[in-house]
């Protein structure tokens, strides 16, 4: 599998079908033999499997950043500063990670390369429903096709606008994990006029901010994002924080 490599289970219905084909013989005519090009799984099966797997890994706090594609594209490779909040070292510490309740309304394009689905999930005690896009990434022979989740770049993660108002040596931590590199990377973009969002999966992020120096301080800013539409819980929060502290 190309992106969601942790999938090890084949849906129960598919297992039952496989056993039926291999262990039973029709009374009047033989069971037809499938050619290698034929698949036991539809594209919609792949969408459902990929979507459910993605949310199960969100709940576990262990998602490969490459399971998400941004539009327009962003390099979310491990080791990139802006990918820091996506790593298990950080995300496993985050509370209120999404818990899927249902995945519905799957639609697949004619060429099966794109799809949409709606997901209902619980986040921080509230039930939400979002519609999201998926893109085909691999077609294994004996498993459902792999689809990656596509998230609009301008809506994915934490709004870092305001980071440029704080001193350059400000330190940032989430549950004790130093994430300063991500915020300093975002700050470096501010000179160009646009501060990028810091990609983050759904959950509640208690961002501990420390401004060093004689007049320094440490305070915590709570940010919450839903993975798909982060703006509702993070937009403008860091700017408000900086202004509240006199910056």
Short mmCIF file of C-alpha atoms in Angstrom, two decimals:
data_model
loop_
_atom_site.label_atom_id
_atom_site.label_comp_id
_atom_site.label_asym_id
_atom_site.label_seq_id
_atom_site.Cartn_x
_atom_site.Cartn_y
_atom_site.Cartn_z
CA UNK A 1 0.00 0.00 0.00
CA UNK A 2 1.32 3.40 -0.89
CA UNK A 3 0.15 5.67 1.92
CA UNK A 4 -2.06 4.05 4.54
CA UNK A 5 0.33 1.21 5.22
CA UNK A 6 -1.16 0.20 8.53
CA UNK A 7 -4.26 -1.41 6.98
CA UNK A 8 -4.07 -5.13 7.74
CA UNK A 9 -7.72 -6.16 7.86
CA UNK A 10 -9.98 -6.99 4.93
CA UNK A 11 -13.62 -6.06 5.58
CA UNK A 12 -15.62 -8.95 7.07
CA UNK A 13 -18.01 -9.12 4.14
CA UNK A 14 -15.09 -9.51 1.75
CA UNK A 15 -13.63 -12.32 3.86
CA UNK A 16 -16.94 -14.17 3.80
CA UNK A 17 -17.14 -13.73 0.05
CA UNK A 18 -13.63 -15.06 -0.41
CA UNK A 19 -14.40 -18.17 1.65
CA UNK A 20 -17.58 -18.77 -0.32
CA UNK A 21 -15.74 -18.64 -3.63
CA UNK A 22 -12.92 -20.91 -2.55
CA UNK A 23 -14.75 -23.49 -0.46
CA UNK A 24 -18.07 -24.14 -2.20
CA UNK A 25 -19.01 -25.78 -5.49
CA UNK A 26 -22.29 -25.04 -7.25
CA UNK A 27 -24.57 -28.06 -7.75
CA UNK A 28 -25.37 -27.46 -11.40
CA UNK A 29 -22.59 -25.34 -12.85
CA UNK A 30 -19.01 -24.48 -11.77
CA UNK A 31 -18.13 -21.25 -10.04
CA UNK A 32 -16.49 -18.98 -12.65
CA UNK A 33 -12.77 -18.34 -12.20
CA UNK A 34 -11.85 -14.67 -11.89
CA UNK A 35 -9.07 -13.29 -13.99
CA UNK A 36 -6.27 -11.29 -12.28
CA UNK A 37 -7.73 -8.06 -13.65
CA UNK A 38 -11.04 -8.61 -11.86
CA UNK A 39 -11.35 -7.29 -8.32
CA UNK A 40 -13.46 -8.42 -5.40
CA UNK A 41 -13.69 -4.78 -4.30
CA UNK A 42 -15.36 -1.76 -5.82
CA UNK A 43 -13.86 1.71 -5.80
CA UNK A 44 -16.45 2.67 -3.17
CA UNK A 45 -15.09 -0.15 -0.99
CA UNK A 46 -11.66 1.44 -1.24
CA UNK A 47 -13.05 4.86 -0.28
CA UNK A 48 -14.83 3.45 2.76
CA UNK A 49 -11.83 1.41 3.85
CA UNK A 50 -9.42 4.34 3.46
CA UNK A 51 -11.73 6.78 5.23
CA UNK A 52 -12.41 4.45 8.14
CA UNK A 53 -8.73 3.60 8.47
CA UNK A 54 -7.77 7.28 8.48
CA UNK A 55 -10.15 8.02 11.33
CA UNK A 56 -9.12 4.94 13.29
CA UNK A 57 -5.51 6.14 13.11
CA UNK A 58 -6.59 9.65 14.14
CA UNK A 59 -8.22 8.15 17.22
CA UNK A 60 -5.02 6.22 17.95
CA UNK A 61 -2.87 9.33 17.44
CA UNK A 62 -0.69 7.56 14.89
CA UNK A 63 -1.33 8.85 11.37
CA UNK A 64 1.29 8.93 8.62
CA UNK A 65 1.36 12.57 7.41
CA UNK A 66 1.46 11.24 3.85
CA UNK A 67 -2.11 9.96 4.35
CA UNK A 68 -3.16 13.58 3.71
CA UNK A 69 -2.78 15.59 0.52
CA UNK A 70 -3.27 19.34 0.61
CA UNK A 71 -4.72 21.37 -2.22
CA UNK A 72 -2.65 23.21 -3.37
CA UNK A 73 0.14 20.81 -2.52
CA UNK A 74 2.33 21.17 0.57
CA UNK A 75 5.33 19.01 1.41
CA UNK A 76 4.30 17.21 4.60
CA UNK A 77 7.29 14.86 4.69
CA UNK A 78 8.57 13.86 8.13
CA UNK A 79 11.36 16.17 9.23
CA UNK A 80 9.83 19.27 7.67
CA UNK A 81 9.23 21.92 10.38
CA UNK A 82 5.65 22.54 9.29
CA UNK A 83 4.92 18.80 9.65
CA UNK A 84 5.97 18.70 13.30
CA UNK A 85 2.46 18.70 14.75
CA UNK A 86 1.48 15.74 12.55
CA UNK A 87 4.04 13.39 14.10
CA UNK A 88 2.98 10.75 16.65
CA UNK A 89 5.35 12.36 19.19
CA UNK A 90 3.05 15.37 19.23
CA UNK A 91 -0.32 14.07 18.08
CA UNK A 92 -0.46 11.14 20.48
CA UNK A 93 -0.38 13.70 23.32
CA UNK A 94 -3.31 15.68 21.96
CA UNK A 95 -6.64 15.26 23.70
CA UNK A 96 -10.09 15.09 22.11
CA UNK A 97 -8.94 13.36 18.94
CA UNK A 98 -11.83 12.62 16.51
CA UNK A 99 -13.81 9.41 17.00
CA UNK A 100 -15.70 8.29 13.91
CA UNK A 101 -19.40 7.51 14.20
CA UNK A 102 -20.28 6.84 10.55
CA UNK A 103 -19.01 7.28 7.00
CA UNK A 104 -21.72 7.88 4.41
CA UNK A 105 -22.64 9.34 1.02
CA UNK A 106 -19.69 7.89 -0.89
CA UNK A 107 -19.45 9.05 -4.50
CA UNK A 108 -16.71 8.07 -6.95
CA UNK A 109 -15.73 9.75 -10.22
CA UNK A 110 -16.15 7.82 -13.48
CA UNK A 111 -12.41 7.14 -13.72
CA UNK A 112 -12.36 6.18 -10.00
CA UNK A 113 -9.46 8.53 -9.31
CA UNK A 114 -11.42 10.96 -7.13
CA UNK A 115 -14.15 10.51 -4.58
CA UNK A 116 -16.07 12.28 -1.85
CA UNK A 117 -17.63 11.05 1.36
CA UNK A 118 -19.25 12.50 4.44
CA UNK A 119 -18.14 11.56 7.92
CA UNK A 120 -19.89 12.02 11.24
CA UNK A 121 -17.57 12.03 14.22
CA UNK A 122 -17.22 13.18 17.80
CA UNK A 123 -14.71 15.90 18.64
CA UNK A 124 -14.34 17.42 22.12
CA UNK A 125 -17.74 16.10 23.15
CA UNK A 126 -19.57 17.52 20.13
CA UNK A 127 -20.87 15.65 17.08
CA UNK A 128 -19.79 17.01 13.69
CA UNK A 129 -20.38 16.07 10.07
CA UNK A 130 -17.92 17.06 7.33
CA UNK A 131 -17.74 16.23 3.64
CA UNK A 132 -14.26 15.54 2.34
CA UNK A 133 -12.46 14.63 -0.86
CA UNK A 134 -10.25 11.60 -1.50
CA UNK A 135 -7.77 10.87 -4.26
CA UNK A 136 -6.69 7.45 -5.56
CA UNK A 137 -3.07 6.61 -4.70
CA UNK A 138 -2.68 2.84 -5.20
CA UNK A 139 -4.58 -0.21 -6.42
CA UNK A 140 -3.34 -3.36 -4.62
CA UNK A 141 -4.37 -6.63 -6.26
CA UNK A 142 -6.03 -8.31 -3.27
CA UNK A 143 -7.19 -5.35 -1.21
CA UNK A 144 -9.46 -2.36 -1.69
CA UNK A 145 -7.86 0.57 -3.50
CA UNK A 146 -5.98 3.15 -1.41
CA UNK A 147 -7.31 6.70 -1.29
CA UNK A 148 -5.64 9.66 0.43
CA UNK A 149 -7.60 12.36 2.21
CA UNK A 150 -7.48 15.76 0.45
CA UNK A 151 -7.68 18.87 2.65
CA UNK A 152 -7.84 22.50 1.46
CA UNK A 153 -4.47 24.04 2.34
CA UNK A 154 -6.00 27.30 3.59
CA UNK A 155 -8.17 25.38 6.08
CA UNK A 156 -5.82 22.66 7.33
CA UNK A 157 -4.43 23.07 10.83
CA UNK A 158 -3.66 25.96 13.16
CA UNK A 159 -3.74 29.61 12.14
CA UNK A 160 -0.23 30.90 12.93
CA UNK A 161 -0.99 34.53 12.04
CA UNK A 162 0.29 36.57 14.95
CA UNK A 163 3.46 34.57 15.42
CA UNK A 164 5.34 37.46 13.78
CA UNK A 165 4.17 39.79 16.58
CA UNK A 166 5.96 37.79 19.26
CA UNK A 167 9.76 37.83 19.76
CA UNK A 168 11.76 35.56 17.45
CA UNK A 169 13.10 33.53 20.39
CA UNK A 170 9.65 32.71 21.75
CA UNK A 171 9.29 29.03 22.67
CA UNK A 172 6.24 26.90 21.92
CA UNK A 173 5.31 23.55 23.49
CA UNK A 174 2.36 21.17 23.34
CA UNK A 175 2.09 18.81 26.29
CA UNK A 176 5.76 19.41 26.98
CA UNK A 177 6.86 18.65 23.40
CA UNK A 178 8.90 21.49 21.87
CA UNK A 179 7.19 22.57 18.64
CA UNK A 180 9.03 25.89 18.31
CA UNK A 181 10.51 24.87 14.94
CA UNK A 182 7.04 24.81 13.34
CA UNK A 183 6.11 28.28 14.60
CA UNK A 184 9.48 29.77 13.71
CA UNK A 185 9.15 28.35 10.21
CA UNK A 186 5.75 30.02 9.92
CA UNK A 187 7.22 33.25 11.30
CA UNK A 188 9.89 33.20 8.60
CA UNK A 189 7.16 33.33 5.96
CA UNK A 190 5.61 36.46 7.50
CA UNK A 191 8.05 38.75 5.69
CA UNK A 192 6.40 37.66 2.45
CA UNK A 193 3.06 38.87 3.71
CA UNK A 194 1.37 35.52 4.28
CA UNK A 195 1.80 33.36 7.36
CA UNK A 196 1.05 29.72 6.54
CA UNK A 197 -1.18 27.55 8.64
CA UNK A 198 0.63 24.89 10.66
CA UNK A 199 -0.84 21.54 9.53
CA UNK A 200 -2.53 19.70 12.38
CA UNK A 201 -4.94 16.79 12.68
CA UNK A 202 -8.18 17.17 14.62
CA UNK A 203 -8.05 17.74 18.35
CA UNK A 204 -7.44 20.21 21.16
CA UNK A 205 -3.96 21.71 21.34
CA UNK A 206 -2.89 23.45 24.59
CA UNK A 207 -0.11 25.63 23.15
CA UNK A 208 2.26 26.72 25.91
CA UNK A 209 3.98 29.95 24.88
CA UNK A 210 7.11 31.18 26.67
CA UNK A 211 8.60 34.61 25.98
CA UNK A 212 12.10 34.64 27.52
CA UNK A 213 13.79 37.64 29.15
CA UNK A 214 13.47 39.85 32.20
CA UNK A 215 9.89 40.74 31.29
CA UNK A 216 9.13 37.32 29.92
CA UNK A 217 6.20 35.09 30.76
CA UNK A 218 4.64 31.69 30.11
CA UNK A 219 0.97 31.36 29.20
CA UNK A 220 -1.17 28.74 27.48
CA UNK A 221 -3.40 29.25 24.46
CA UNK A 222 -5.94 26.52 23.68
CA UNK A 223 -6.46 25.81 19.98
CA UNK A 224 -8.89 23.32 18.47
CA UNK A 225 -9.10 22.06 14.90
CA UNK A 226 -11.28 19.48 13.15
CA UNK A 227 -8.67 18.30 10.55
CA UNK A 228 -10.84 19.39 7.63
CA UNK A 229 -11.86 22.88 8.68
CA UNK A 230 -9.48 24.28 11.27
CA UNK A 231 -10.58 27.90 11.14
CA UNK A 232 -13.49 27.58 13.52
CA UNK A 233 -11.25 27.09 16.54
CA UNK A 234 -7.93 28.71 15.71
CA UNK A 235 -8.32 31.71 13.39
CA UNK A 236 -7.07 34.93 14.93
CA UNK A 237 -6.38 33.32 18.31
CA UNK A 238 -2.61 33.80 18.27
CA UNK A 239 -2.98 37.43 17.16
CA UNK A 240 -5.40 38.05 20.03
CA UNK A 241 -2.95 36.39 22.40
CA UNK A 242 -0.07 38.59 21.27
CA UNK A 243 -2.12 41.78 21.57
CA UNK A 244 -3.35 40.77 25.02
CA UNK A 245 0.29 40.56 26.14
CA UNK A 246 1.21 43.93 24.73
CA UNK A 247 2.75 42.96 21.39
#
